[in-house]
Amino acid sequence: MGKVTGFMEYERLEEGYAPVQTRLKHHKEFVIGLKVDDAKVQAARCMDCGTPFCNSGCPVNNIIPDFNDLVYTNQWKNAATVLHSTNNFPEFTGRICPAPCEAACVLNVNDDPVGIKSIEHAIADRAWEEGWIVPQKAALRTGRKVAVVGSGPAGLAAAQQLARAGHDVTVFEKNDRIGGLLRYGIPDFKMEKTHIDRRVAQMEAEGVTFRTGVVVGEWPKGSKITNHAKETVSAEQLKSEFDAVLLAAGSEVSRDLPVPGRDLDGVHYAMEFLPQQNKVNAGDKLKGQTLATGKNVIVIGGGDTGSDCVGTSNRHGAKSVTQFELMPMPPEQENKPLVWPYWPTKLRTSSSHDEGCSREFAIATKEFVGEKGKLTALKTVQIEFRDGKLSEVAGSEKVWPADLVLLAMGFTNPMSQLLQSFGVDADARGNAKAGVDEKTGYKTSVDKVWAAGDVRRGQSLVVWAIREGRQAARAIDLALMGCTTLPR
């Protein structure tokens, strides 16, 4: 906790933003983090609540009251140690996590919650600035070899934990740079990629080997995946060369919208659009980049990925940006007595929305319209819940001018070729089938093969991926050594 009476004396203080017209001119981060004194005051609001629901609300179970108290008492280095004891990458989550811990904060019952995310952000950034984050090399090497397939947050967290346990870890990434979704799914204005680069450097110093441009598994000839790869490694090769293999490749199959006109030029998946801009920001030269410049853009999907498309389109200089959401508009304020301490359904307005965006709710796309193969418009209808089902509202059809449509409706499952290559059983949703309890420990149906992150649980938050990577690392270490000191 912080100050005993702090929650009565101080109000919640939000992080600041650079002005809209300034931040739209670039793709860099624009959040202004809390200063040391402001973070101390915010930490003082952490109350002696008895049962800190924030701990259980956080997927990695951050020890939030402890690091709040340490910030309040100006013990920043100890706060960083506590924070890193449960979270390998707090500078990631301090920027992009939606903060379920704050929804679970006891102060949130009848007041504004403690700004936990902003405090985490401040701790992590100061830890880097002060040089407190250094490589943690294992004292003893086990001689065991572990392959991690995928370098997103789950793969990175697992790799770091396993290396610190003394194993020889190799991370295989099909893209040209490490980071997975962190690298190519999240815009730089939300998280600059230097944060990934310095973690990779730390992990390399800890003994982790990274191999980029490597596709794992058996893929059809001419596949887009293999066309850009430097090499291909078979599943059998990994199983024979390594003592354990962890599949952490994410959930990469985008949900489609199979309506008439889907094949028109101008209709793209969000994950075709967003990675291109990240690559350009990194200095790559791309031919035929999909740009929103001067276009009427419609983003279909009301989640974080849709919001990212809005922000990127505005930075391109779109003529207009409209975001569609299938569900009705949620309430601006949740019913706290009903939902606390769980994640509430309420209207969420992101910084990208504030930069310029019209939002439409309870709307469904019926058809994409085009001329000479190019998108010019789309047709929609309003929908409503009737007798527990979604029904179209008669007479609500509308035609919207559109030059670019971005499909941001989430992901359905991991690429099936990867699971099939290893012979791993899939669940009803197409994810790798693996339990999470102490007995099953993220183990798949195939000997020596584990699965964690979105490839196992389906699309989710970065913080959930970190949790799964850490827990899978513990399970693998336990299986290889018969005992483990890694935390669950």
Short mmCIF file of C-alpha atoms in Angstrom, two decimals:
data_model
loop_
_atom_site.label_atom_id
_atom_site.label_comp_id
_atom_site.label_asym_id
_atom_site.label_seq_id
_atom_site.Cartn_x
_atom_site.Cartn_y
_atom_site.Cartn_z
CA MET A 1 0.00 0.00 0.00
CA GLY A 2 1.00 3.66 -0.13
CA LYS A 3 -0.13 6.32 2.33
CA VAL A 4 -2.82 5.25 4.79
CA THR A 5 -5.04 8.22 4.00
CA GLY A 6 -3.70 8.81 0.49
CA PHE A 7 -6.82 7.57 -1.30
CA MET A 8 -8.83 10.28 0.49
CA GLU A 9 -6.29 13.05 -0.09
CA TYR A 10 -5.24 12.58 -3.71
CA GLU A 11 -7.10 12.13 -6.97
CA ARG A 12 -6.18 9.94 -9.90
CA LEU A 13 -3.69 11.58 -12.25
CA GLU A 14 -3.63 10.41 -15.87
CA GLU A 15 -0.57 10.31 -18.08
CA GLY A 16 -0.39 13.14 -20.58
CA TYR A 17 -0.51 13.15 -24.37
CA ALA A 18 1.26 15.33 -26.91
CA PRO A 19 -1.21 17.57 -28.82
CA VAL A 20 -3.13 15.81 -31.60
CA GLN A 21 -1.80 17.95 -34.42
CA THR A 22 1.77 17.35 -33.22
CA ARG A 23 1.59 13.59 -32.83
CA LEU A 24 -0.20 13.04 -36.16
CA LYS A 25 2.96 14.19 -37.93
CA HIS A 26 4.98 11.16 -36.84
CA HIS A 27 4.74 7.51 -35.77
CA LYS A 28 6.61 7.81 -32.48
CA GLU A 29 5.27 7.43 -28.94
CA PHE A 30 3.44 10.49 -27.64
CA VAL A 31 2.40 9.48 -24.11
CA ILE A 32 3.95 11.69 -21.44
CA GLY A 33 4.70 9.46 -18.47
CA LEU A 34 4.35 10.46 -14.84
CA LYS A 35 7.20 12.38 -13.29
CA VAL A 36 8.82 10.92 -10.17
CA ASP A 37 6.86 13.11 -7.76
CA ASP A 38 3.57 12.51 -9.59
CA ALA A 39 4.13 8.74 -9.54
CA LYS A 40 4.82 8.93 -5.81
CA VAL A 41 1.52 10.75 -5.21
CA GLN A 42 -0.37 8.28 -7.39
CA ALA A 43 1.21 5.36 -5.50
CA ALA A 44 0.14 7.00 -2.24
CA ARG A 45 -3.50 6.36 -3.27
CA CYS A 46 -2.98 2.59 -2.88
CA MET A 47 -5.12 1.81 0.16
CA ASP A 48 -4.83 -0.82 2.88
CA CYS A 49 -7.67 -2.78 1.32
CA GLY A 50 -6.95 -6.10 3.03
CA THR A 51 -7.61 -8.20 -0.08
CA PRO A 52 -5.76 -6.71 -3.07
CA PHE A 53 -8.00 -7.78 -5.93
CA CYS A 54 -5.59 -6.02 -8.29
CA ASN A 55 -3.19 -8.96 -7.85
CA SER A 56 -5.70 -11.50 -9.12
CA GLY A 57 -7.05 -9.08 -11.73
CA CYS A 58 -3.56 -8.97 -13.25
CA PRO A 59 -2.87 -12.04 -15.44
CA VAL A 60 0.79 -12.16 -14.33
CA ASN A 61 -0.24 -11.50 -10.71
CA ASN A 62 1.94 -8.42 -10.31
CA ILE A 63 2.54 -7.66 -6.62
CA ILE A 64 0.97 -4.27 -7.03
CA PRO A 65 0.53 -3.00 -3.43
CA ASP A 66 4.19 -3.78 -2.74
CA PHE A 67 5.65 -1.84 -5.65
CA ASN A 68 3.20 1.00 -5.01
CA ASP A 69 4.48 1.26 -1.47
CA LEU A 70 8.09 1.15 -2.64
CA VAL A 71 7.48 3.99 -5.09
CA TYR A 72 5.71 5.98 -2.37
CA THR A 73 8.72 5.53 -0.07
CA ASN A 74 11.12 6.37 -2.91
CA GLN A 75 12.62 2.86 -3.14
CA TRP A 76 12.50 2.73 -6.93
CA LYS A 77 15.17 0.08 -7.47
CA ASN A 78 13.40 -2.30 -5.10
CA ALA A 79 10.13 -1.49 -6.87
CA ALA A 80 11.73 -2.52 -10.17
CA THR A 81 12.90 -5.79 -8.59
CA VAL A 82 9.41 -6.58 -7.32
CA LEU A 83 7.86 -5.70 -10.68
CA HIS A 84 10.27 -7.91 -12.60
CA SER A 85 9.67 -10.84 -10.25
CA THR A 86 6.32 -11.46 -11.98
CA ASN A 87 6.67 -9.70 -15.34
CA ASN A 88 9.61 -10.06 -17.70
CA PHE A 89 8.66 -7.03 -19.79
CA PRO A 90 6.89 -4.34 -17.74
CA GLU A 91 7.86 -1.65 -20.25
CA PHE A 92 5.63 -3.48 -22.77
CA THR A 93 2.61 -3.87 -20.50
CA GLY A 94 3.11 -0.40 -19.02
CA ARG A 95 2.42 0.93 -22.52
CA ILE A 96 -0.10 -1.39 -24.14
CA CYS A 97 -1.93 -3.33 -21.43
CA PRO A 98 -5.60 -2.33 -20.92
CA ALA A 99 -4.95 -2.68 -17.18
CA PRO A 100 -7.47 -5.22 -15.86
CA CYS A 101 -5.72 -4.65 -12.52
CA GLU A 102 -7.23 -1.16 -12.37
CA ALA A 103 -10.71 -2.52 -13.03
CA ALA A 104 -10.18 -4.83 -10.03
CA CYS A 105 -8.78 -2.10 -7.76
CA VAL A 106 -10.82 -1.85 -4.54
CA LEU A 107 -10.78 1.93 -4.84
CA ASN A 108 -12.62 1.48 -8.15
CA VAL A 109 -15.73 0.36 -6.28
CA ASN A 110 -16.84 3.95 -5.69
CA ASP A 111 -13.95 6.13 -6.90
CA ASP A 112 -11.31 6.31 -9.62
CA PRO A 113 -8.83 3.42 -9.36
CA VAL A 114 -5.14 3.81 -8.61
CA GLY A 115 -3.18 4.54 -11.79
CA ILE A 116 -1.38 1.19 -11.62
CA LYS A 117 -0.44 1.08 -15.29
CA SER A 118 1.14 4.54 -15.20
CA ILE A 119 3.16 3.58 -12.11
CA GLU A 120 4.35 0.38 -13.80
CA HIS A 121 5.32 2.45 -16.85
CA ALA A 122 7.29 4.87 -14.66
CA ILE A 123 9.10 2.08 -12.76
CA ALA A 124 10.13 0.22 -15.92
CA ASP A 125 11.37 3.31 -17.73
CA ARG A 126 13.35 4.51 -14.73
CA ALA A 127 14.88 1.06 -14.29
CA TRP A 128 16.25 1.23 -17.83
CA GLU A 129 17.41 4.83 -17.42
CA GLU A 130 19.25 4.03 -14.20
CA GLY A 131 20.89 0.88 -15.58
CA TRP A 132 19.18 -1.42 -13.10
CA ILE A 133 18.11 -3.87 -15.82
CA VAL A 134 21.10 -6.04 -16.69
CA PRO A 135 21.59 -9.56 -18.06
CA GLN A 136 20.95 -12.31 -15.49
CA LYS A 137 23.15 -15.18 -16.57
CA ALA A 138 22.55 -18.64 -15.17
CA ALA A 139 25.16 -19.74 -12.65
CA LEU A 140 25.11 -23.30 -14.01
CA ARG A 141 24.33 -24.70 -17.45
CA THR A 142 22.14 -27.78 -17.65
CA GLY A 143 23.21 -28.89 -21.11
CA ARG A 144 19.56 -29.23 -22.13
CA LYS A 145 18.39 -27.61 -25.36
CA VAL A 146 15.01 -25.95 -25.86
CA ALA A 147 13.54 -24.61 -29.12
CA VAL A 148 10.96 -21.83 -28.95
CA VAL A 149 8.89 -21.33 -32.11
CA GLY A 150 7.71 -17.72 -32.26
CA SER A 151 9.19 -14.57 -30.75
CA GLY A 152 6.10 -12.76 -29.56
CA PRO A 153 5.55 -12.00 -25.86
CA ALA A 154 4.88 -15.64 -24.94
CA GLY A 155 7.96 -16.93 -26.75
CA LEU A 156 10.22 -14.19 -25.40
CA ALA A 157 9.03 -14.64 -21.80
CA ALA A 158 9.51 -18.40 -21.98
CA ALA A 159 12.92 -18.09 -23.61
CA GLN A 160 14.19 -15.69 -20.97
CA GLN A 161 12.97 -17.84 -18.09
CA LEU A 162 14.43 -21.02 -19.57
CA ALA A 163 17.80 -19.36 -20.25
CA ARG A 164 17.95 -18.12 -16.67
CA ALA A 165 17.29 -21.70 -15.55
CA GLY A 166 20.47 -22.71 -17.38
CA HIS A 167 19.08 -24.22 -20.59
CA ASP A 168 20.39 -23.55 -24.09
CA VAL A 169 17.49 -21.76 -25.77
CA THR A 170 17.04 -21.04 -29.47
CA VAL A 171 14.15 -18.87 -30.66
CA PHE A 172 12.91 -19.41 -34.23
CA GLU A 173 11.09 -16.51 -35.88
CA LYS A 174 9.71 -16.57 -39.44
CA ASN A 175 9.89 -12.77 -39.84
CA ASP A 176 13.05 -10.77 -40.40
CA ARG A 177 13.00 -9.22 -36.93
CA ILE A 178 12.24 -10.47 -33.43
CA GLY A 179 9.03 -9.51 -31.65
CA GLY A 180 6.06 -11.15 -33.35
CA LEU A 181 2.88 -9.21 -32.69
CA LEU A 182 4.84 -6.71 -30.61
CA ARG A 183 6.99 -5.91 -33.64
CA TYR A 184 4.54 -5.99 -36.53
CA GLY A 185 1.07 -5.78 -35.00
CA ILE A 186 1.35 -2.87 -32.57
CA PRO A 187 1.98 0.57 -34.09
CA ASP A 188 5.14 2.42 -33.13
CA PHE A 189 3.09 5.30 -31.74
CA LYS A 190 1.90 2.91 -29.02
CA MET A 191 5.21 1.16 -28.47
CA GLU A 192 8.46 1.98 -30.23
CA LYS A 193 10.48 -1.06 -31.20
CA THR A 194 13.63 0.06 -29.37
CA HIS A 195 12.00 -1.46 -26.29
CA ILE A 196 12.06 -4.88 -27.98
CA ASP A 197 15.60 -4.40 -29.27
CA ARG A 198 17.11 -3.78 -25.87
CA ARG A 199 15.31 -6.79 -24.38
CA VAL A 200 16.66 -8.93 -27.22
CA ALA A 201 20.16 -7.63 -26.47
CA GLN A 202 19.67 -8.49 -22.79
CA MET A 203 18.48 -12.00 -23.66
CA GLU A 204 21.34 -12.60 -26.06
CA ALA A 205 23.72 -11.68 -23.23
CA GLU A 206 21.87 -14.25 -21.10
CA GLY A 207 22.58 -16.94 -23.69
CA VAL A 208 19.45 -16.97 -25.87
CA THR A 209 20.07 -17.56 -29.59
CA PHE A 210 17.72 -15.88 -32.06
CA ARG A 211 17.22 -17.17 -35.59
CA THR A 212 15.10 -14.97 -37.86
CA GLY A 213 13.68 -15.71 -41.27
CA VAL A 214 13.20 -19.36 -40.35
CA VAL A 215 9.90 -21.08 -41.07
CA VAL A 216 9.17 -24.15 -38.94
CA GLY A 217 7.10 -27.01 -40.28
CA GLU A 218 5.90 -28.38 -43.61
CA TRP A 219 4.15 -25.80 -45.80
CA PRO A 220 2.61 -25.97 -49.29
CA LYS A 221 4.85 -24.92 -52.16
CA GLY A 222 4.34 -21.28 -53.10
CA SER A 223 3.03 -20.37 -49.64
CA LYS A 224 3.43 -16.70 -48.72
CA ILE A 225 5.01 -17.85 -45.47
CA THR A 226 7.85 -19.72 -47.16
CA ASN A 227 8.35 -17.24 -50.00
CA HIS A 228 9.98 -14.71 -47.66
CA ALA A 229 11.90 -17.19 -45.50
CA LYS A 230 15.66 -17.63 -45.50
CA GLU A 231 15.31 -21.28 -44.52
CA THR A 232 12.81 -23.92 -43.48
CA VAL A 233 13.23 -26.27 -40.53
CA SER A 234 11.06 -29.37 -40.20
CA ALA A 235 9.20 -30.32 -37.07
CA GLU A 236 11.05 -33.63 -36.95
CA GLN A 237 14.38 -31.81 -37.07
CA LEU A 238 13.49 -29.68 -34.06
CA LYS A 239 12.24 -32.67 -32.08
CA SER A 240 15.41 -34.60 -32.82
CA GLU A 241 17.86 -31.75 -32.12
CA PHE A 242 16.20 -30.33 -28.99
CA ASP A 243 15.11 -31.80 -25.68
CA ALA A 244 11.93 -29.70 -25.71
CA VAL A 245 10.01 -27.59 -28.22
CA LEU A 246 7.64 -24.79 -27.22
CA LEU A 247 5.10 -23.62 -29.77
CA ALA A 248 4.44 -19.92 -29.15
CA ALA A 249 3.54 -18.81 -32.65
CA GLY A 250 0.41 -16.84 -31.82
CA SER A 251 -3.05 -16.82 -33.36
CA GLU A 252 -2.45 -15.54 -36.86
CA VAL A 253 -5.48 -16.42 -39.00
CA SER A 254 -7.51 -13.21 -39.33
CA ARG A 255 -11.30 -13.44 -39.17
CA ASP A 256 -12.69 -12.80 -42.64
CA LEU A 257 -15.88 -11.10 -43.82
CA PRO A 258 -17.23 -13.27 -46.67
CA VAL A 259 -19.75 -10.91 -48.26
CA PRO A 260 -20.16 -10.00 -51.95
CA GLY A 261 -17.29 -7.88 -53.23
CA ARG A 262 -14.75 -9.18 -50.72
CA ASP A 263 -12.18 -9.66 -53.48
CA LEU A 264 -12.25 -6.01 -54.59
CA ASP A 265 -9.00 -4.06 -54.57
CA GLY A 266 -9.12 -1.90 -51.44
CA VAL A 267 -10.36 -4.47 -48.91
CA HIS A 268 -7.51 -5.59 -46.63
CA TYR A 269 -6.93 -7.34 -43.36
CA ALA A 270 -5.66 -5.06 -40.58
CA MET A 271 -2.63 -7.33 -40.31
CA GLU A 272 -1.78 -6.64 -43.93
CA PHE A 273 -1.99 -2.90 -43.30
CA LEU A 274 -0.34 -2.37 -39.92
CA PRO A 275 2.88 -4.40 -40.41
CA GLN A 276 3.69 -2.50 -43.58
CA GLN A 277 3.87 0.81 -41.72
CA ASN A 278 6.00 -0.72 -38.96
CA LYS A 279 8.43 -2.02 -41.58
CA VAL A 280 8.64 1.40 -43.22
CA ASN A 281 9.27 2.98 -39.81
CA ALA A 282 12.13 0.50 -39.36
CA GLY A 283 13.72 1.68 -42.60
CA ASP A 284 12.50 -0.98 -45.02
CA LYS A 285 11.66 -0.06 -48.60
CA LEU A 286 8.28 -1.44 -49.59
CA LYS A 287 6.75 -1.55 -53.03
CA GLY A 288 3.03 -0.93 -53.16
CA GLN A 289 2.46 -0.04 -49.53
CA THR A 290 -1.23 0.22 -48.69
CA LEU A 291 -1.78 3.84 -47.69
CA ALA A 292 -4.84 5.66 -46.38
CA THR A 293 -3.71 9.02 -47.72
CA GLY A 294 -6.63 11.03 -49.09
CA LYS A 295 -9.01 8.08 -48.80
CA ASN A 296 -12.34 7.43 -47.14
CA VAL A 297 -11.33 4.68 -44.72
CA ILE A 298 -13.71 2.31 -42.97
CA VAL A 299 -12.39 0.09 -40.22
CA ILE A 300 -14.57 -2.94 -39.47
CA GLY A 301 -14.01 -4.05 -35.88
CA GLY A 302 -14.24 -2.05 -32.68
CA GLY A 303 -11.33 -3.49 -30.70
CA ASP A 304 -7.72 -2.45 -30.14
CA THR A 305 -6.59 -3.55 -33.61
CA GLY A 306 -9.32 -1.45 -35.15
CA SER A 307 -8.20 1.50 -33.04
CA ASP A 308 -4.63 0.96 -34.26
CA CYS A 309 -5.90 1.11 -37.85
CA VAL A 310 -7.65 4.39 -37.06
CA GLY A 311 -4.48 5.95 -35.64
CA THR A 312 -2.33 4.76 -38.54
CA SER A 313 -4.86 5.97 -41.13
CA ASN A 314 -4.93 9.40 -39.53
CA ARG A 315 -1.13 9.56 -39.68
CA HIS A 316 -1.30 8.71 -43.37
CA GLY A 317 -3.62 11.68 -43.89
CA ALA A 318 -6.91 9.91 -44.55
CA LYS A 319 -9.79 11.99 -45.89
CA SER A 320 -12.16 10.41 -43.36
CA VAL A 321 -12.03 7.51 -40.92
CA THR A 322 -15.08 5.58 -39.74
CA GLN A 323 -15.07 2.58 -37.42
CA PHE A 324 -17.83 -0.04 -37.42
CA GLU A 325 -18.74 -2.19 -34.44
CA LEU A 326 -21.24 -5.04 -34.75
CA MET A 327 -22.40 -4.82 -31.13
CA PRO A 328 -24.59 -2.04 -29.71
CA MET A 329 -22.91 0.97 -28.15
CA PRO A 330 -21.96 0.03 -24.57
CA PRO A 331 -22.73 2.33 -21.63
CA GLU A 332 -20.29 5.13 -20.90
CA GLN A 333 -20.07 3.99 -17.27
CA GLU A 334 -20.22 0.41 -16.06
CA ASN A 335 -22.53 -0.80 -13.31
CA LYS A 336 -19.79 -1.22 -10.71
CA PRO A 337 -21.84 -3.03 -8.05
CA LEU A 338 -22.75 -5.58 -10.70
CA VAL A 339 -19.40 -6.18 -12.44
CA TRP A 340 -16.58 -5.25 -10.05
CA PRO A 341 -13.88 -6.64 -9.77
CA TYR A 342 -14.22 -8.14 -13.24
CA TRP A 343 -13.39 -6.48 -16.55
CA PRO A 344 -16.40 -4.29 -17.37
CA THR A 345 -18.17 -3.70 -20.64
CA LYS A 346 -18.24 0.04 -21.21
CA LEU A 347 -17.52 2.57 -23.93
CA ARG A 348 -13.78 2.96 -24.37
CA THR A 349 -12.37 5.88 -26.31
CA SER A 350 -8.73 5.52 -27.31
CA SER A 351 -6.21 8.21 -28.14
CA SER A 352 -6.63 7.22 -31.80
CA HIS A 353 -10.34 7.97 -31.63
CA ASP A 354 -9.55 11.39 -30.22
CA GLU A 355 -7.37 12.08 -33.25
CA GLY A 356 -10.35 11.92 -35.57
CA CYS A 357 -12.84 9.11 -36.13
CA SER A 358 -16.57 8.55 -36.53
CA ARG A 359 -17.84 5.49 -34.69
CA GLU A 360 -20.88 3.47 -35.71
CA PHE A 361 -22.39 0.78 -33.49
CA ALA A 362 -24.85 -2.04 -34.14
CA ILE A 363 -23.98 -2.06 -37.82
CA ALA A 364 -23.27 -4.92 -40.22
CA THR A 365 -21.67 -4.88 -43.66
CA LYS A 366 -23.77 -6.51 -46.36
CA GLU A 367 -21.71 -5.90 -49.50
CA PHE A 368 -18.58 -4.26 -50.85
CA VAL A 369 -19.27 -2.18 -53.96
CA GLY A 370 -16.73 -1.37 -56.65
CA GLU A 371 -16.02 -0.31 -60.20
CA LYS A 372 -13.51 -2.00 -62.50
CA GLY A 373 -12.35 -4.20 -59.64
CA LYS A 374 -11.72 -1.34 -57.21
CA LEU A 375 -13.62 -0.60 -54.01
CA THR A 376 -15.79 2.51 -54.10
CA ALA A 377 -18.36 1.94 -51.35
CA LEU A 378 -19.97 -0.55 -49.01
CA LYS A 379 -23.55 -1.30 -48.04
CA THR A 380 -24.61 -1.71 -44.44
CA VAL A 381 -27.67 -2.39 -42.33
CA GLN A 382 -28.37 -1.58 -38.70
CA ILE A 383 -28.91 -4.52 -36.40
CA GLU A 384 -30.59 -5.08 -33.06
CA PHE A 385 -31.00 -7.79 -30.47
CA ARG A 386 -34.40 -9.39 -30.70
CA ASP A 387 -35.35 -12.50 -28.73
CA GLY A 388 -31.71 -13.05 -27.92
CA LYS A 389 -30.63 -12.93 -31.55
CA LEU A 390 -29.16 -10.32 -33.87
CA SER A 391 -31.73 -9.12 -36.39
CA GLU A 392 -31.58 -6.59 -39.17
CA VAL A 393 -33.57 -3.37 -38.79
CA ALA A 394 -35.93 -2.98 -41.73
CA GLY A 395 -35.32 0.11 -43.85
CA SER A 396 -31.90 0.85 -42.27
CA GLU A 397 -29.79 0.07 -45.34
CA LYS A 398 -27.13 2.63 -46.17
CA VAL A 399 -24.32 3.08 -48.69
CA TRP A 400 -21.00 4.49 -47.44
CA PRO A 401 -18.29 5.86 -49.73
CA ALA A 402 -15.10 3.90 -49.14
CA ASP A 403 -11.73 3.72 -50.84
CA LEU A 404 -10.07 1.53 -48.19
CA VAL A 405 -11.68 -1.01 -45.86
CA LEU A 406 -9.62 -2.60 -43.08
CA LEU A 407 -10.89 -5.82 -41.51
CA ALA A 408 -9.99 -5.78 -37.81
CA MET A 409 -12.33 -8.42 -36.43
CA GLY A 410 -9.81 -10.48 -34.53
CA PHE A 411 -8.19 -13.85 -35.17
CA THR A 412 -9.69 -17.31 -35.31
CA ASN A 413 -6.79 -19.71 -34.67
CA PRO A 414 -3.09 -20.37 -35.26
CA MET A 415 -1.92 -21.47 -38.69
CA SER A 416 -3.02 -25.07 -38.95
CA GLN A 417 0.07 -26.11 -40.92
CA LEU A 418 2.24 -25.55 -37.85
CA LEU A 419 0.15 -27.80 -35.60
CA GLN A 420 -0.23 -30.41 -38.34
CA SER A 421 3.52 -30.45 -38.92
CA PHE A 422 4.08 -31.44 -35.30
CA GLY A 423 1.03 -33.70 -35.18
CA VAL A 424 -0.37 -31.71 -32.27
CA ASP A 425 -4.05 -32.20 -31.41
CA ALA A 426 -6.21 -29.11 -31.78
CA ASP A 427 -9.22 -28.11 -29.72
CA ALA A 428 -12.64 -27.21 -31.11
CA ARG A 429 -11.44 -23.71 -32.01
CA GLY A 430 -8.35 -24.90 -33.86
CA ASN A 431 -5.88 -23.97 -31.11
CA ALA A 432 -3.18 -26.28 -29.81
CA LYS A 433 -4.73 -28.53 -27.18
CA ALA A 434 -2.79 -28.30 -23.92
CA GLY A 435 -3.82 -28.01 -20.28
CA VAL A 436 -2.49 -25.44 -17.84
CA ASP A 437 -2.71 -27.18 -14.48
CA GLU A 438 0.32 -28.49 -12.60
CA LYS A 439 -0.16 -31.99 -14.01
CA THR A 440 -0.62 -31.21 -17.72
CA GLY A 441 1.64 -28.14 -17.68
CA TYR A 442 1.12 -26.80 -21.23
CA LYS A 443 2.08 -30.19 -22.66
CA THR A 444 0.56 -31.07 -26.04
CA SER A 445 -0.43 -34.51 -27.29
CA VAL A 446 3.06 -34.93 -28.79
CA ASP A 447 6.07 -35.94 -26.73
CA LYS A 448 8.61 -33.14 -26.14
CA VAL A 449 6.23 -30.47 -27.48
CA TRP A 450 4.55 -27.76 -25.39
CA ALA A 451 2.32 -24.82 -26.40
CA ALA A 452 1.70 -21.43 -24.81
CA GLY A 453 0.24 -18.04 -25.59
CA ASP A 454 -2.31 -17.30 -28.30
CA VAL A 455 -1.44 -20.53 -30.14
CA ARG A 456 -2.94 -22.36 -27.15
CA ARG A 457 -5.60 -20.08 -25.63
CA GLY A 458 -6.62 -18.07 -28.70
CA GLN A 459 -6.17 -14.37 -29.30
CA SER A 460 -5.71 -12.45 -26.09
CA LEU A 461 -3.71 -9.75 -24.35
CA VAL A 462 0.07 -9.35 -24.35
CA VAL A 463 0.04 -9.72 -20.57
CA TRP A 464 -1.73 -13.09 -20.88
CA ALA A 465 0.92 -14.22 -23.37
CA ILE A 466 3.68 -13.26 -20.92
CA ARG A 467 1.95 -15.24 -18.18
CA GLU A 468 1.63 -18.31 -20.39
CA GLY A 469 5.23 -18.09 -21.53
CA ARG A 470 6.46 -17.93 -17.93
CA GLN A 471 4.30 -20.82 -16.80
CA ALA A 472 5.20 -22.98 -19.79
CA ALA A 473 8.88 -22.35 -19.07
CA ARG A 474 8.38 -23.63 -15.56
CA ALA A 475 6.60 -26.73 -16.85
CA ILE A 476 9.38 -27.45 -19.34
CA ASP A 477 12.11 -26.92 -16.74
CA LEU A 478 10.29 -29.27 -14.37
CA ALA A 479 9.95 -31.93 -17.08
CA LEU A 480 13.59 -31.70 -18.09
CA MET A 481 15.15 -31.51 -14.63
CA GLY A 482 12.64 -33.17 -12.30
CA CYS A 483 12.47 -30.02 -10.19
CA THR A 484 12.37 -26.29 -10.84
CA THR A 485 13.01 -22.97 -9.13
CA LEU A 486 11.06 -21.01 -11.74
CA PRO A 487 7.89 -19.38 -10.40
CA ARG A 488 4.46 -20.54 -11.50
#
